PDB file of C-alpha atoms in Angstrom:
ATOM      1  CA  UNK A   5       0.000   0.000   0.000  1.00  0.00           C
ATOM      2  CA  UNK A   6       1.065   3.536  -0.656  1.00  0.00           C
ATOM      3  CA  UNK A   7       0.678   6.133   2.092  1.00  0.00           C
ATOM      4  CA  UNK A   8       0.520   9.664   0.692  1.00  0.00           C
ATOM      5  CA  UNK A   9       1.316  12.189   3.396  1.00  0.00           C
ATOM      6  CA  UNK A  10       2.871  15.481   4.426  1.00  0.00           C
ATOM      7  CA  UNK A  11       5.268  15.185   7.385  1.00  0.00           C
ATOM      8  CA  UNK A  12       4.149  18.445   9.059  1.00  0.00           C
ATOM      9  CA  UNK A  13       0.456  17.505   8.924  1.00  0.00           C
ATOM     10  CA  UNK A  14      -0.818  16.348  12.325  1.00  0.00           C
ATOM     11  CA  UNK A  15      -3.571  14.238  10.739  1.00  0.00           C
ATOM     12  CA  UNK A  16      -0.936  12.450   8.642  1.00  0.00           C
ATOM     13  CA  UNK A  17       1.112  11.868  11.793  1.00  0.00           C
ATOM     14  CA  UNK A  18      -1.937  10.335  13.525  1.00  0.00           C
ATOM     15  CA  UNK A  19      -2.643   8.109  10.516  1.00  0.00           C
ATOM     16  CA  UNK A  20       0.986   6.954  10.389  1.00  0.00           C
ATOM     17  CA  UNK A  21       0.949   6.118  14.119  1.00  0.00           C
ATOM     18  CA  UNK A  22      -2.277   4.181  13.604  1.00  0.00           C
ATOM     19  CA  UNK A  23      -0.811   2.195  10.679  1.00  0.00           C
ATOM     20  CA  UNK A  24       2.333   1.414  12.667  1.00  0.00           C
ATOM     21  CA  UNK A  25       0.392   0.469  15.824  1.00  0.00           C
ATOM     22  CA  UNK A  26      -1.755  -1.921  13.785  1.00  0.00           C
ATOM     23  CA  UNK A  27       1.212  -3.516  12.004  1.00  0.00           C
ATOM     24  CA  UNK A  28       0.053  -2.432   8.556  1.00  0.00           C
ATOM     25  CA  UNK A  29       2.840  -2.314   5.968  1.00  0.00           C
ATOM     26  CA  UNK A  30       2.988   0.708   3.663  1.00  0.00           C
ATOM     27  CA  UNK A  31       5.296   2.670   1.425  1.00  0.00           C
ATOM     28  CA  UNK A  32       5.431   6.322   2.458  1.00  0.00           C
ATOM     29  CA  UNK A  33       5.244   8.959  -0.271  1.00  0.00           C
ATOM     30  CA  UNK A  34       5.722  12.636   0.589  1.00  0.00           C
ATOM     31  CA  UNK A  35       2.983  14.452  -1.340  1.00  0.00           C
ATOM     32  CA  UNK A  36       4.820  17.783  -1.460  1.00  0.00           C
ATOM     33  CA  UNK A  37       7.957  16.341  -3.078  1.00  0.00           C
ATOM     34  CA  UNK A  38       6.267  13.613  -5.137  1.00  0.00           C
ATOM     35  CA  UNK A  39       2.935  15.061  -6.189  1.00  0.00           C
ATOM     36  CA  UNK A  40       0.601  12.666  -8.004  1.00  0.00           C
ATOM     37  CA  UNK A  41       0.403  12.632 -11.788  1.00  0.00           C
ATOM     38  CA  UNK A  42      -2.898  13.121 -13.639  1.00  0.00           C
ATOM     39  CA  UNK A  43      -3.129   9.403 -14.503  1.00  0.00           C
ATOM     40  CA  UNK A  44      -2.612   8.386 -10.863  1.00  0.00           C
ATOM     41  CA  UNK A  45      -5.271  10.827  -9.721  1.00  0.00           C
ATOM     42  CA  UNK A  46      -7.768   9.507 -12.269  1.00  0.00           C
ATOM     43  CA  UNK A  47      -7.128   5.919 -11.192  1.00  0.00           C
ATOM     44  CA  UNK A  48      -7.367   6.740  -7.468  1.00  0.00           C
ATOM     45  CA  UNK A  49     -10.520   8.775  -7.993  1.00  0.00           C
ATOM     46  CA  UNK A  50     -12.187   5.889  -9.833  1.00  0.00           C
ATOM     47  CA  UNK A  51     -11.105   3.399  -7.156  1.00  0.00           C
ATOM     48  CA  UNK A  52     -12.250   5.607  -4.265  1.00  0.00           C
ATOM     49  CA  UNK A  53     -15.877   6.033  -5.292  1.00  0.00           C
ATOM     50  CA  UNK A  54     -15.674   9.607  -3.937  1.00  0.00           C
ATOM     51  CA  UNK A  55     -16.493  12.914  -5.630  1.00  0.00           C
ATOM     52  CA  UNK A  56     -13.375  14.511  -7.142  1.00  0.00           C
ATOM     53  CA  UNK A  57     -13.743  17.510  -4.793  1.00  0.00           C
ATOM     54  CA  UNK A  58     -12.776  15.171  -1.901  1.00  0.00           C
ATOM     55  CA  UNK A  59      -9.275  14.944  -3.396  1.00  0.00           C
ATOM     56  CA  UNK A  60      -8.655  18.653  -2.800  1.00  0.00           C
ATOM     57  CA  UNK A  61      -7.081  19.880   0.438  1.00  0.00           C
ATOM     58  CA  UNK A  62      -9.831  22.422   1.036  1.00  0.00           C
ATOM     59  CA  UNK A  63      -8.303  23.628   4.309  1.00  0.00           C
ATOM     60  CA  UNK A  64      -4.899  24.292   2.752  1.00  0.00           C
ATOM     61  CA  UNK A  65      -3.407  27.740   2.212  1.00  0.00           C
ATOM     62  CA  UNK A  66      -2.866  27.196  -1.510  1.00  0.00           C
ATOM     63  CA  UNK A  67      -6.507  26.160  -2.020  1.00  0.00           C
ATOM     64  CA  UNK A  68      -7.640  29.340  -0.265  1.00  0.00           C
ATOM     65  CA  UNK A  69      -5.113  31.609  -1.996  1.00  0.00           C
ATOM     66  CA  UNK A  70      -6.224  30.313  -5.397  1.00  0.00           C
ATOM     67  CA  UNK A  71      -9.900  30.823  -4.430  1.00  0.00           C
ATOM     68  CA  UNK A  72     -10.667  27.296  -5.614  1.00  0.00           C
ATOM     69  CA  UNK A  73     -13.924  27.118  -3.672  1.00  0.00           C
ATOM     70  CA  UNK A  74     -15.384  29.434  -6.301  1.00  0.00           C
ATOM     71  CA  UNK A  75     -13.435  28.104  -9.304  1.00  0.00           C
ATOM     72  CA  UNK A  76     -13.846  24.316  -8.954  1.00  0.00           C
ATOM     73  CA  UNK A  77     -17.561  24.179  -9.810  1.00  0.00           C
ATOM     74  CA  UNK A  78     -16.780  25.887 -13.131  1.00  0.00           C
ATOM     75  CA  UNK A  79     -13.899  23.539 -14.014  1.00  0.00           C
ATOM     76  CA  UNK A  80     -14.154  20.271 -15.929  1.00  0.00           C
ATOM     77  CA  UNK A  81     -12.850  17.063 -14.328  1.00  0.00           C
ATOM     78  CA  UNK A  82      -9.876  17.151 -16.710  1.00  0.00           C
ATOM     79  CA  UNK A  83      -9.015  20.686 -15.569  1.00  0.00           C
ATOM     80  CA  UNK A  84      -9.337  19.639 -11.929  1.00  0.00           C
ATOM     81  CA  UNK A  85      -7.036  16.635 -12.421  1.00  0.00           C
ATOM     82  CA  UNK A  86      -4.485  18.851 -14.180  1.00  0.00           C
ATOM     83  CA  UNK A  87      -4.635  21.396 -11.356  1.00  0.00           C
ATOM     84  CA  UNK A  88      -4.234  18.742  -8.641  1.00  0.00           C
ATOM     85  CA  UNK A  89      -1.182  17.373 -10.447  1.00  0.00           C
ATOM     86  CA  UNK A  90       0.568  20.768 -10.367  1.00  0.00           C
ATOM     87  CA  UNK A  91       1.178  20.870  -6.613  1.00  0.00           C
ATOM     88  CA  UNK A  92       1.026  18.176  -3.938  1.00  0.00           C
ATOM     89  CA  UNK A  93      -0.141  20.738  -1.400  1.00  0.00           C
ATOM     90  CA  UNK A  94      -3.494  20.896  -3.205  1.00  0.00           C
ATOM     91  CA  UNK A  95      -4.037  17.172  -2.641  1.00  0.00           C
ATOM     92  CA  UNK A  96      -6.044  15.962   0.369  1.00  0.00           C
ATOM     93  CA  UNK A  97      -3.987  13.934   2.780  1.00  0.00           C
ATOM     94  CA  UNK A  98      -3.352  11.490   4.199  1.00  0.00           C
ATOM     95  CA  UNK A  99      -4.308   9.062   1.481  1.00  0.00           C
ATOM     96  CA  UNK A 100      -3.908   5.306   1.613  1.00  0.00           C
ATOM     97  CA  UNK A 101      -3.869   3.566  -1.743  1.00  0.00           C
ATOM     98  CA  UNK A 102      -4.448  -0.169  -1.862  1.00  0.00           C
ATOM     99  CA  UNK A 103      -4.962  -2.546  -4.784  1.00  0.00           C
ATOM    100  CA  UNK A 104      -8.743  -2.181  -4.747  1.00  0.00           C
ATOM    101  CA  UNK A 105      -9.405   0.884  -2.588  1.00  0.00           C
ATOM    102  CA  UNK A 106      -8.351   4.444  -1.824  1.00  0.00           C
ATOM    103  CA  UNK A 107      -8.935   6.049   1.582  1.00  0.00           C
ATOM    104  CA  UNK A 108      -8.865   9.853   1.518  1.00  0.00           C
ATOM    105  CA  UNK A 109      -8.351  11.725   4.778  1.00  0.00           C
ATOM    106  CA  UNK A 110      -8.005   9.916   8.101  1.00  0.00           C
ATOM    107  CA  UNK A 111     -11.155   8.708   9.767  1.00  0.00           C
ATOM    108  CA  UNK A 112     -10.027   5.925  12.074  1.00  0.00           C
ATOM    109  CA  UNK A 113     -13.334   4.033  11.847  1.00  0.00           C
ATOM    110  CA  UNK A 114     -13.177   3.985   8.035  1.00  0.00           C
ATOM    111  CA  UNK A 115      -9.548   2.839   7.994  1.00  0.00           C
ATOM    112  CA  UNK A 116     -10.286   0.159  10.589  1.00  0.00           C
ATOM    113  CA  UNK A 117     -13.296  -1.114   8.632  1.00  0.00           C
ATOM    114  CA  UNK A 118     -11.218  -1.381   5.444  1.00  0.00           C
ATOM    115  CA  UNK A 119      -7.977  -2.727   6.904  1.00  0.00           C
ATOM    116  CA  UNK A 120      -8.944  -5.049   9.738  1.00  0.00           C
TER     117      UNK A 120
END
C-alpha cells in the first residue's frame, strides 16, 4: 500500500501512528515532493468512489489563496485533475492507496473497517 502524506500535517502523523500500531505495511510517499500525476489521480478517484472535490485539500493555504472554492464548480474534471497534479499541497492527505481501494483523509473508523 502507498501512504501519501505530508510530514508536518498532524492528521498524517496520527494516521501513520495508527498504521504502525496496527502492524500495517505501507510505502510512504511525501505528497509535497512527489505530487501525483494526472493518470494516478484519475485511477485513485475511480477506485475511491468519492467525488473529485474530496481529493482537494480544502483547508490548505494554496486552495484558499487560489480561491478554488469558487473556481472548482466551473472547471471540468480534466481541468481539476491537471490542477491537482501541479502541486502536492493541493491534494487531500493522508491518502492510503491499496490494490482495490483508496482512503482519503483519516477517519479511524473507516480505515479500521477497510484494513482489519
